[in-house]
mmCIF file of C-alpha atoms and ligand atoms in Angstrom:
data_model
loop_
_atom_site.group_PDB
_atom_site.id
_atom_site.type_symbol
_atom_site.label_atom_id
_atom_site.label_comp_id
_atom_site.label_asym_id
_atom_site.label_seq_id
_atom_site.Cartn_x
_atom_site.Cartn_y
_atom_site.Cartn_z
ATOM 1 C CA UNK A 21 -43.279 -4.702 -13.350
ATOM 2 C CA UNK A 22 -40.018 -3.615 -13.015
ATOM 3 C CA UNK A 23 -40.108 -4.050 -8.935
ATOM 4 C CA UNK A 24 -37.229 -2.931 -7.258
ATOM 5 C CA UNK A 25 -36.212 -6.105 -5.827
ATOM 6 C CA UNK A 26 -35.890 -7.225 -9.395
ATOM 7 C CA UNK A 27 -33.601 -3.820 -10.037
ATOM 8 C CA UNK A 28 -31.554 -4.918 -7.751
ATOM 9 C CA UNK A 29 -31.424 -8.143 -9.104
ATOM 10 C CA UNK A 30 -30.705 -7.253 -12.637
ATOM 11 C CA UNK A 31 -26.678 -7.875 -12.631
ATOM 12 C CA UNK A 32 -27.500 -11.405 -11.238
ATOM 13 C CA UNK A 33 -30.063 -11.693 -13.784
ATOM 14 C CA UNK A 34 -27.658 -10.974 -16.513
ATOM 15 C CA UNK A 35 -25.410 -12.606 -15.585
ATOM 16 C CA UNK A 36 -26.932 -15.965 -14.573
ATOM 17 C CA UNK A 37 -28.346 -15.583 -18.757
ATOM 18 C CA UNK A 38 -25.281 -14.784 -20.288
ATOM 19 C CA UNK A 39 -22.724 -16.480 -21.866
ATOM 20 C CA UNK A 40 -20.270 -17.199 -18.643
ATOM 21 C CA UNK A 41 -19.602 -20.666 -18.312
ATOM 22 C CA UNK A 42 -21.945 -21.292 -15.744
ATOM 23 C CA UNK A 43 -19.361 -22.521 -12.614
ATOM 24 C CA UNK A 44 -16.105 -22.490 -14.274
ATOM 25 C CA UNK A 45 -16.730 -18.959 -14.975
ATOM 26 C CA UNK A 46 -18.662 -17.760 -12.232
ATOM 27 C CA UNK A 47 -20.631 -18.492 -8.748
ATOM 28 C CA UNK A 48 -24.048 -21.257 -9.358
ATOM 29 C CA UNK A 49 -26.590 -18.416 -7.464
ATOM 30 C CA UNK A 50 -28.502 -19.562 -4.623
ATOM 31 C CA UNK A 51 -31.599 -17.138 -3.366
ATOM 32 C CA UNK A 52 -33.069 -17.867 -0.162
ATOM 33 C CA UNK A 53 -36.036 -16.198 2.062
ATOM 34 C CA UNK A 54 -33.768 -16.715 5.769
ATOM 35 C CA UNK A 55 -31.086 -14.742 6.821
ATOM 36 C CA UNK A 56 -27.737 -16.048 6.261
ATOM 37 C CA UNK A 57 -27.916 -17.480 10.049
ATOM 38 C CA UNK A 58 -30.105 -19.593 9.317
ATOM 39 C CA UNK A 59 -30.206 -23.512 8.793
ATOM 40 C CA UNK A 60 -31.234 -23.836 5.521
ATOM 41 C CA UNK A 61 -28.669 -20.000 4.397
ATOM 42 C CA UNK A 62 -26.079 -22.298 6.520
ATOM 43 C CA UNK A 63 -26.831 -25.133 4.637
ATOM 44 C CA UNK A 64 -26.189 -23.413 1.384
ATOM 45 C CA UNK A 65 -22.771 -22.271 2.488
ATOM 46 C CA UNK A 66 -22.184 -25.724 3.552
ATOM 47 C CA UNK A 67 -22.653 -26.656 -0.232
ATOM 48 C CA UNK A 68 -20.658 -23.993 -0.978
ATOM 49 C CA UNK A 69 -17.363 -24.444 1.061
ATOM 50 C CA UNK A 70 -17.695 -29.139 0.479
ATOM 51 C CA UNK A 71 -17.899 -27.092 -2.843
ATOM 52 C CA UNK A 72 -14.699 -24.774 -3.572
ATOM 53 C CA UNK A 73 -12.201 -28.264 -1.513
ATOM 54 C CA UNK A 74 -13.110 -30.343 -3.582
ATOM 55 C CA UNK A 75 -12.979 -28.512 -6.259
ATOM 56 C CA UNK A 76 -10.419 -26.778 -5.789
ATOM 57 C CA UNK A 77 -12.605 -23.999 -6.140
ATOM 58 C CA UNK A 78 -13.716 -24.408 -9.801
ATOM 59 C CA UNK A 79 -17.260 -24.264 -8.537
ATOM 60 C CA UNK A 80 -18.297 -22.123 -5.546
ATOM 61 C CA UNK A 81 -21.818 -21.573 -4.961
ATOM 62 C CA UNK A 82 -23.813 -17.195 -3.708
ATOM 63 C CA UNK A 83 -25.734 -17.132 -1.973
ATOM 64 C CA UNK A 84 -28.683 -14.545 -1.473
ATOM 65 C CA UNK A 85 -30.177 -14.220 1.483
ATOM 66 C CA UNK A 86 -32.655 -12.374 3.349
ATOM 67 C CA UNK A 87 -35.041 -12.542 0.285
ATOM 68 C CA UNK A 88 -32.963 -10.037 -1.054
ATOM 69 C CA UNK A 89 -34.151 -11.401 -4.814
ATOM 70 C CA UNK A 90 -37.383 -11.715 -4.349
ATOM 71 C CA UNK A 91 -40.828 -13.935 -2.926
ATOM 72 C CA UNK A 92 -40.262 -17.738 -3.239
ATOM 73 C CA UNK A 93 -42.883 -17.192 -5.737
ATOM 74 C CA UNK A 94 -40.959 -14.861 -7.928
ATOM 75 C CA UNK A 95 -36.953 -16.265 -8.071
ATOM 76 C CA UNK A 96 -39.010 -19.421 -8.636
ATOM 77 C CA UNK A 97 -40.552 -18.283 -11.669
ATOM 78 C CA UNK A 98 -36.836 -16.423 -12.261
ATOM 79 C CA UNK A 99 -35.314 -20.122 -11.684
ATOM 80 C CA UNK A 100 -37.852 -21.891 -13.788
ATOM 81 C CA UNK A 101 -36.130 -19.164 -16.978
ATOM 82 C CA UNK A 102 -32.876 -19.879 -15.732
ATOM 83 C CA UNK A 103 -31.490 -16.978 -13.749
ATOM 84 C CA UNK A 104 -31.161 -18.048 -11.570
ATOM 85 C CA UNK A 105 -29.015 -21.331 -10.788
ATOM 86 C CA UNK A 106 -30.223 -22.158 -7.441
ATOM 87 C CA UNK A 107 -32.988 -22.056 -4.922
ATOM 88 C CA UNK A 108 -34.508 -22.661 -1.303
ATOM 89 C CA UNK A 109 -37.667 -22.545 -0.391
ATOM 90 C CA UNK A 110 -40.314 -24.334 1.307
ATOM 91 C CA UNK A 111 -42.645 -27.123 -0.854
ATOM 92 C CA UNK A 112 -46.042 -24.123 -1.380
ATOM 93 C CA UNK A 113 -44.972 -22.159 -3.691
ATOM 94 C CA UNK A 114 -44.227 -25.258 -5.677
ATOM 95 C CA UNK A 115 -47.452 -27.445 -5.102
ATOM 96 C CA UNK A 116 -49.368 -25.410 -8.665
ATOM 97 C CA UNK A 117 -46.869 -26.464 -10.716
ATOM 98 C CA UNK A 118 -46.031 -29.604 -8.823
ATOM 99 C CA UNK A 119 -49.169 -31.876 -8.140
ATOM 100 C CA UNK A 120 -46.665 -34.156 -6.414
ATOM 101 C CA UNK A 121 -45.358 -31.929 -4.615
ATOM 102 C CA UNK A 122 -48.860 -31.380 -3.455
ATOM 103 C CA UNK A 123 -48.737 -34.518 -0.749
ATOM 104 C CA UNK A 124 -46.225 -34.266 1.545
ATOM 105 C CA UNK A 125 -48.175 -30.197 2.462
ATOM 106 C CA UNK A 126 -51.449 -32.534 3.958
ATOM 107 C CA UNK A 127 -51.916 -32.091 7.008
ATOM 108 C CA UNK A 128 -51.389 -34.514 9.846
ATOM 109 C CA UNK A 129 -49.348 -36.846 7.182
ATOM 110 C CA UNK A 130 -46.179 -37.664 8.841
ATOM 111 C CA UNK A 131 -46.202 -39.001 12.237
ATOM 112 C CA UNK A 132 -42.514 -37.464 12.767
ATOM 113 C CA UNK A 133 -39.768 -36.558 12.594
ATOM 114 C CA UNK A 134 -38.405 -39.584 11.958
ATOM 115 C CA UNK A 135 -41.552 -41.064 8.893
ATOM 116 C CA UNK A 136 -41.088 -37.557 7.436
ATOM 117 C CA UNK A 137 -37.713 -38.660 7.318
ATOM 118 C CA UNK A 138 -37.857 -42.591 5.810
ATOM 119 C CA UNK A 139 -40.090 -40.509 3.574
ATOM 120 C CA UNK A 140 -37.471 -38.521 2.058
ATOM 121 C CA UNK A 141 -34.839 -40.372 1.827
ATOM 122 C CA UNK A 142 -36.732 -42.925 0.464
ATOM 123 C CA UNK A 143 -38.903 -44.005 -2.993
ATOM 124 C CA UNK A 144 -41.564 -41.141 -2.217
ATOM 125 C CA UNK A 145 -39.187 -38.652 -1.695
ATOM 126 C CA UNK A 146 -37.229 -39.020 -4.853
ATOM 127 C CA UNK A 147 -40.415 -39.508 -7.323
ATOM 128 C CA UNK A 148 -40.964 -36.102 -5.848
ATOM 129 C CA UNK A 149 -38.185 -34.708 -6.295
ATOM 130 C CA UNK A 150 -37.972 -36.576 -9.790
ATOM 131 C CA UNK A 151 -41.338 -34.876 -10.774
ATOM 132 C CA UNK A 152 -39.761 -31.796 -11.230
ATOM 133 C CA UNK A 153 -37.560 -31.944 -13.992
ATOM 134 C CA UNK A 154 -40.527 -30.927 -16.781
ATOM 135 C CA UNK A 155 -41.403 -28.236 -15.268
ATOM 136 C CA UNK A 156 -37.522 -26.587 -15.813
ATOM 137 C CA UNK A 157 -36.523 -27.509 -12.017
ATOM 138 C CA UNK A 158 -33.897 -30.310 -11.049
ATOM 139 C CA UNK A 159 -34.919 -31.662 -7.302
ATOM 140 C CA UNK A 160 -31.682 -32.226 -5.638
ATOM 141 C CA UNK A 161 -32.852 -32.128 -1.904
ATOM 142 C CA UNK A 162 -35.425 -32.108 0.904
ATOM 143 C CA UNK A 163 -33.705 -30.055 4.692
ATOM 144 C CA UNK A 164 -36.292 -29.907 7.536
ATOM 145 C CA UNK A 165 -39.060 -27.363 8.597
ATOM 146 C CA UNK A 166 -39.977 -28.779 10.798
ATOM 147 C CA UNK A 167 -43.647 -28.636 12.543
ATOM 148 C CA UNK A 168 -46.165 -25.943 11.255
ATOM 149 C CA UNK A 169 -48.863 -24.567 14.056
ATOM 150 C CA UNK A 170 -50.617 -21.641 14.340
ATOM 151 C CA UNK A 171 -50.095 -18.436 16.656
ATOM 152 C CA UNK A 172 -52.382 -15.195 16.700
ATOM 153 C CA UNK A 173 -52.414 -11.430 18.307
ATOM 154 C CA UNK A 174 -55.743 -12.221 19.740
ATOM 155 C CA UNK A 175 -56.411 -14.599 21.995
ATOM 156 C CA UNK A 176 -55.456 -19.196 22.680
ATOM 157 C CA UNK A 177 -55.996 -20.719 19.864
ATOM 158 C CA UNK A 178 -56.722 -25.010 21.627
ATOM 159 C CA UNK A 179 -59.293 -25.850 19.154
ATOM 160 C CA UNK A 180 -60.760 -25.287 15.271
ATOM 161 C CA UNK A 181 -63.575 -23.157 16.372
ATOM 162 C CA UNK A 182 -60.519 -20.478 18.176
ATOM 163 C CA UNK A 183 -59.694 -19.778 15.189
ATOM 164 C CA UNK A 184 -62.908 -19.004 13.756
ATOM 165 C CA UNK A 185 -63.362 -15.722 11.917
ATOM 166 C CA UNK A 186 -60.159 -14.827 12.112
ATOM 167 C CA UNK A 187 -57.156 -13.544 8.959
ATOM 168 C CA UNK A 188 -54.728 -15.876 8.988
ATOM 169 C CA UNK A 189 -51.907 -15.507 6.496
ATOM 170 C CA UNK A 190 -50.767 -18.898 4.547
ATOM 171 C CA UNK A 191 -48.354 -19.046 1.835
ATOM 172 C CA UNK A 192 -49.979 -19.315 -1.749
ATOM 173 C CA UNK A 193 -50.514 -22.620 -2.345
ATOM 174 C CA UNK A 194 -53.958 -24.009 -2.485
ATOM 175 C CA UNK A 195 -53.950 -26.457 0.026
ATOM 176 C CA UNK A 196 -53.051 -24.781 3.007
ATOM 177 C CA UNK A 197 -55.856 -21.918 1.882
ATOM 178 C CA UNK A 198 -57.864 -24.758 2.162
ATOM 179 C CA UNK A 199 -57.276 -26.019 5.337
ATOM 180 C CA UNK A 200 -57.956 -22.628 6.818
ATOM 181 C CA UNK A 201 -60.778 -22.548 5.729
ATOM 182 C CA UNK A 202 -61.715 -25.969 7.305
ATOM 183 C CA UNK A 203 -60.678 -24.462 10.165
ATOM 184 C CA UNK A 204 -63.268 -21.220 9.896
ATOM 185 C CA UNK A 205 -60.881 -19.225 9.498
ATOM 186 C CA UNK A 206 -59.697 -16.612 6.148
ATOM 187 C CA UNK A 207 -56.693 -17.442 4.869
ATOM 188 C CA UNK A 208 -55.148 -14.553 3.467
ATOM 189 C CA UNK A 209 -52.522 -15.763 0.939
ATOM 190 C CA UNK A 210 -49.053 -12.528 2.096
ATOM 191 C CA UNK A 211 -45.331 -13.301 0.295
ATOM 192 C CA UNK A 212 -43.098 -14.331 3.425
ATOM 193 C CA UNK A 213 -41.323 -10.553 3.980
ATOM 194 C CA UNK A 214 -44.163 -8.695 4.352
ATOM 195 C CA UNK A 215 -46.645 -10.890 7.521
ATOM 196 C CA UNK A 216 -44.617 -8.797 9.787
ATOM 197 C CA UNK A 217 -46.063 -6.285 9.418
ATOM 198 C CA UNK A 218 -49.560 -7.666 8.096
ATOM 199 C CA UNK A 219 -49.743 -8.318 11.621
ATOM 200 C CA UNK A 220 -48.685 -5.399 13.047
ATOM 201 C CA UNK A 221 -50.984 -3.441 11.207
ATOM 202 C CA UNK A 222 -53.495 -6.002 11.771
ATOM 203 C CA UNK A 223 -54.617 -7.236 7.896
ATOM 204 C CA UNK A 224 -53.888 -10.328 8.874
ATOM 205 C CA UNK A 225 -54.997 -12.074 12.440
ATOM 206 C CA UNK A 226 -52.478 -15.089 13.105
ATOM 207 C CA UNK A 227 -49.798 -16.986 10.300
ATOM 208 C CA UNK A 228 -48.651 -20.793 10.993
ATOM 209 C CA UNK A 229 -45.107 -22.068 11.160
ATOM 210 C CA UNK A 230 -42.317 -23.564 12.696
ATOM 211 C CA UNK A 231 -40.028 -22.677 16.265
ATOM 212 C CA UNK A 232 -37.553 -21.143 14.133
ATOM 213 C CA UNK A 233 -38.815 -19.168 11.421
ATOM 214 C CA UNK A 234 -41.113 -17.593 14.635
ATOM 215 C CA UNK A 235 -38.509 -16.578 16.307
ATOM 216 C CA UNK A 236 -36.227 -15.557 13.456
ATOM 217 C CA UNK A 237 -39.029 -14.481 11.761
ATOM 218 C CA UNK A 238 -39.982 -11.716 14.653
ATOM 219 C CA UNK A 239 -43.711 -12.395 14.398
ATOM 220 C CA UNK A 240 -43.465 -13.231 18.026
ATOM 221 C CA UNK A 241 -43.414 -9.623 18.768
ATOM 222 C CA UNK A 242 -46.627 -8.896 17.796
ATOM 223 C CA UNK A 243 -48.093 -12.513 18.025
ATOM 224 C CA UNK A 244 -47.636 -13.978 21.336
ATOM 225 C CA UNK A 245 -50.416 -16.742 21.625
ATOM 226 C CA UNK A 246 -48.355 -19.989 20.093
ATOM 227 C CA UNK A 247 -50.665 -22.821 19.959
ATOM 228 C CA UNK A 248 -47.921 -26.422 19.057
ATOM 229 C CA UNK A 249 -51.185 -28.049 16.529
ATOM 230 C CA UNK A 250 -48.386 -29.151 14.305
ATOM 231 C CA UNK A 251 -50.350 -30.243 11.411
ATOM 232 C CA UNK A 252 -47.907 -29.546 8.736
ATOM 233 C CA UNK A 253 -44.289 -30.740 8.345
ATOM 234 C CA UNK A 254 -43.876 -30.042 5.129
ATOM 235 C CA UNK A 255 -40.370 -29.816 4.240
ATOM 236 C CA UNK A 256 -38.368 -27.103 2.589
ATOM 237 C CA UNK A 257 -36.492 -27.668 -0.834
ATOM 238 C CA UNK A 258 -32.941 -26.517 -2.900
ATOM 239 C CA UNK A 259 -33.815 -26.498 -6.957
ATOM 240 C CA UNK A 260 -31.769 -25.760 -9.764
ATOM 241 C CA UNK A 261 -32.894 -24.422 -13.241
ATOM 242 C CA UNK A 262 -32.872 -27.437 -15.307
ATOM 243 C CA UNK A 263 -31.081 -25.079 -17.975
ATOM 244 C CA UNK A 264 -28.554 -24.059 -15.220
ATOM 245 C CA UNK A 265 -28.203 -28.503 -14.428
ATOM 246 C CA UNK A 266 -28.178 -29.275 -18.650
ATOM 247 C CA UNK A 267 -25.192 -26.921 -18.722
ATOM 248 C CA UNK A 268 -23.050 -29.232 -15.996
ATOM 249 C CA UNK A 269 -20.465 -31.470 -17.009
ATOM 250 C CA UNK A 270 -21.096 -34.923 -15.843
ATOM 251 C CA UNK A 271 -18.516 -34.662 -13.916
ATOM 252 C CA UNK A 272 -20.175 -30.742 -12.192
ATOM 253 C CA UNK A 273 -23.093 -32.469 -11.664
ATOM 254 C CA UNK A 274 -21.604 -35.257 -9.931
ATOM 255 C CA UNK A 275 -19.939 -32.795 -7.393
ATOM 256 C CA UNK A 276 -22.663 -30.633 -7.162
ATOM 257 C CA UNK A 277 -25.003 -33.356 -5.456
ATOM 258 C CA UNK A 278 -22.575 -34.612 -3.739
ATOM 259 C CA UNK A 279 -21.815 -31.704 -1.985
ATOM 260 C CA UNK A 280 -25.894 -31.487 -2.258
ATOM 261 C CA UNK A 281 -26.026 -34.345 -0.139
ATOM 262 C CA UNK A 282 -23.875 -34.330 2.842
ATOM 263 C CA UNK A 283 -25.230 -30.556 3.017
ATOM 264 C CA UNK A 284 -28.178 -31.743 4.287
ATOM 265 C CA UNK A 285 -27.154 -34.469 7.522
ATOM 266 C CA UNK A 286 -24.866 -31.253 8.744
ATOM 267 C CA UNK A 287 -27.939 -29.125 7.949
ATOM 268 C CA UNK A 288 -30.311 -31.858 10.152
ATOM 269 C CA UNK A 289 -28.153 -31.212 13.340
ATOM 270 C CA UNK A 290 -28.067 -27.227 13.083
ATOM 271 C CA UNK A 291 -31.681 -28.083 12.506
ATOM 272 C CA UNK A 292 -32.711 -29.479 15.515
ATOM 273 C CA UNK A 293 -30.471 -27.293 17.545
ATOM 274 C CA UNK A 294 -32.645 -24.647 16.390
ATOM 275 C CA UNK A 295 -35.586 -25.637 16.826
ATOM 276 C CA UNK A 296 -35.316 -26.331 20.836
ATOM 277 C CA UNK A 297 -33.123 -23.011 20.973
ATOM 278 C CA UNK A 298 -35.693 -21.379 19.348
ATOM 279 C CA UNK A 299 -38.797 -22.314 21.919
ATOM 280 C CA UNK A 300 -36.999 -22.013 25.013
ATOM 281 C CA UNK A 301 -35.719 -18.114 23.677
ATOM 282 C CA UNK A 302 -38.901 -17.542 22.242
ATOM 283 C CA UNK A 303 -40.723 -19.005 25.914
ATOM 284 C CA UNK A 304 -37.342 -16.699 27.717
ATOM 285 C CA UNK A 305 -39.573 -13.731 25.711
ATOM 286 C CA UNK A 306 -42.324 -14.806 27.464
ATOM 287 C CA UNK A 307 -45.367 -15.399 25.075
ATOM 288 C CA UNK A 308 -48.180 -17.553 25.568
ATOM 289 C CA UNK A 309 -47.698 -21.290 24.323
ATOM 290 C CA UNK A 310 -50.238 -23.767 24.647
ATOM 291 C CA UNK A 311 -49.499 -26.980 24.464
ATOM 292 C CA UNK A 312 -52.765 -29.013 24.876
ATOM 293 C CA UNK A 313 -55.109 -28.854 21.812
ATOM 294 C CA UNK A 314 -57.808 -30.223 20.799
ATOM 295 C CA UNK A 315 -55.786 -32.627 18.723
ATOM 296 C CA UNK A 316 -58.320 -34.079 17.009
ATOM 297 C CA UNK A 317 -60.740 -31.642 16.433
ATOM 298 C CA UNK A 318 -58.105 -30.336 13.969
ATOM 299 C CA UNK A 319 -57.706 -34.274 12.899
ATOM 300 C CA UNK A 320 -61.181 -33.941 11.785
ATOM 301 C CA UNK A 321 -62.106 -30.587 10.333
ATOM 302 C CA UNK A 322 -58.627 -30.773 8.769
ATOM 303 C CA UNK A 323 -58.554 -34.081 6.403
ATOM 304 C CA UNK A 324 -61.233 -34.169 4.129
ATOM 305 C CA UNK A 325 -58.068 -31.756 2.626
ATOM 306 C CA UNK A 326 -56.848 -35.311 1.479
ATOM 307 C CA UNK A 327 -59.499 -35.586 -0.894
ATOM 308 C CA UNK A 328 -60.178 -32.814 -1.995
ATOM 309 C CA UNK A 329 -56.097 -32.416 -3.873
ATOM 310 C CA UNK A 330 -55.489 -36.025 -3.314
ATOM 311 C CA UNK A 331 -57.406 -35.944 -7.165
ATOM 312 C CA UNK A 332 -55.804 -38.193 -9.746
ATOM 313 C CA UNK A 333 -55.026 -42.147 -9.106
ATOM 314 C CA UNK A 334 -50.851 -41.274 -8.516
ATOM 315 C CA UNK A 335 -51.388 -38.589 -5.959
ATOM 316 C CA UNK A 336 -53.365 -41.174 -4.044
ATOM 317 C CA UNK A 337 -50.888 -43.971 -4.627
ATOM 318 C CA UNK A 338 -47.980 -42.001 -3.630
ATOM 319 C CA UNK A 339 -50.091 -40.316 -0.236
ATOM 320 C CA UNK A 340 -50.868 -44.372 0.317
ATOM 321 C CA UNK A 341 -46.944 -45.546 0.068
ATOM 322 C CA UNK A 342 -45.938 -43.352 2.998
ATOM 323 C CA UNK A 343 -48.208 -43.546 4.656
ATOM 324 C CA UNK A 344 -47.289 -47.098 4.980
ATOM 325 C CA UNK A 345 -43.610 -46.192 5.262
ATOM 326 C CA UNK A 346 -42.810 -48.205 9.031
ATOM 327 C CA UNK A 347 -39.391 -46.641 9.134
ATOM 328 C CA UNK A 348 -38.842 -48.204 13.090
ATOM 329 C CA UNK A 349 -38.472 -51.462 10.248
ATOM 330 C CA UNK A 350 -36.890 -49.803 7.654
ATOM 331 C CA UNK A 351 -33.998 -48.873 9.946
HETATM 332 C C1 GTR B 428 -40.780 -21.460 6.699
HETATM 333 C C2 GTR B 428 -40.112 -21.413 5.475
HETATM 334 C C3 GTR B 428 -39.861 -20.565 4.944
HETATM 335 C C4 GTR B 428 -40.891 -19.745 3.888
HETATM 336 C C5 GTR B 428 -41.714 -19.632 5.271
HETATM 337 C C6 GTR B 428 -43.197 -18.819 4.605
HETATM 338 O O1 GTR B 428 -41.140 -22.210 7.368
HETATM 339 O O2 GTR B 428 -38.784 -22.424 5.716
HETATM 340 O O3 GTR B 428 -38.519 -21.222 3.454
HETATM 341 O O4 GTR B 428 -41.969 -20.892 2.799
HETATM 342 O O5 GTR B 428 -41.398 -20.307 6.291
HETATM 343 O O6 GTR B 428 -44.523 -19.284 5.695
HETATM 344 O O7 GTR B 428 -42.904 -18.339 3.975
#
């Protein structure tokens, strides 16, 4: 179907698919669902700055923020067939394409940010990025996404039973559907850009996300009860189209990967600051923050999801490798 967004994207897609030499005659095109000031998008701008400087302007990146090119699931399809060079998405829309990515979305997998970063920077993270290549995507790096928590328009959630019967928006991923079902609520997959409207119209009662997204999406204006369930710490990911990657020569690949790797650390600083700022601004805006949630009850209800999704020895092994990581011992 030709949506308005796809029509708007048409010139870009034609030029990405066309004969012009990628990264020499034209910039690499990259999409992000967030607005320009969001840390993931700032990281993409940083990649452009680093590349411009190191290659004397030969390699550049043009960023399309704010979901202008469509939903994450939609732009991922376009990236796979080579109509878009790069894409910054959450791991969720990749779950059905690259099964290994499911592992990072397991509820209560990571003990804290140190554990998460150790897994992403170490062997498990690399294995999952590498697993994308047979699916038409080159995994370039992860970015932080903090902890996701539930928020809603109706009431404070302290225990899973408070969610009973609520309609909760989820990303387009089976594991998020299963998590919400495990809590006795009704999951409704909706693209990120449509969630605000869905909350206003009562199509859904709530959603789940980190502090910066809760703020920048303005969901807090309608869904004022934010409960610190911190059930998932799944990261963001930056992918390139495998088709684009194949068109780059070795030197260009090295430049791109080096710029990407640097952007991860730039993003982490911006992220930590942004989480603290967003949380403070949300409290100033008068949302109800529920800090005392029955953590054990959430863990008990959501852990069975692991067995439903860890269906091969490889996936179980990967999850175990992450559980066994001891960041204190490796740092
Ligand atoms: C945000 C994430 C986005 C998108 C969004 C969502 O935290 O940064 O890429 O996945 O959540 O819930 O759809």
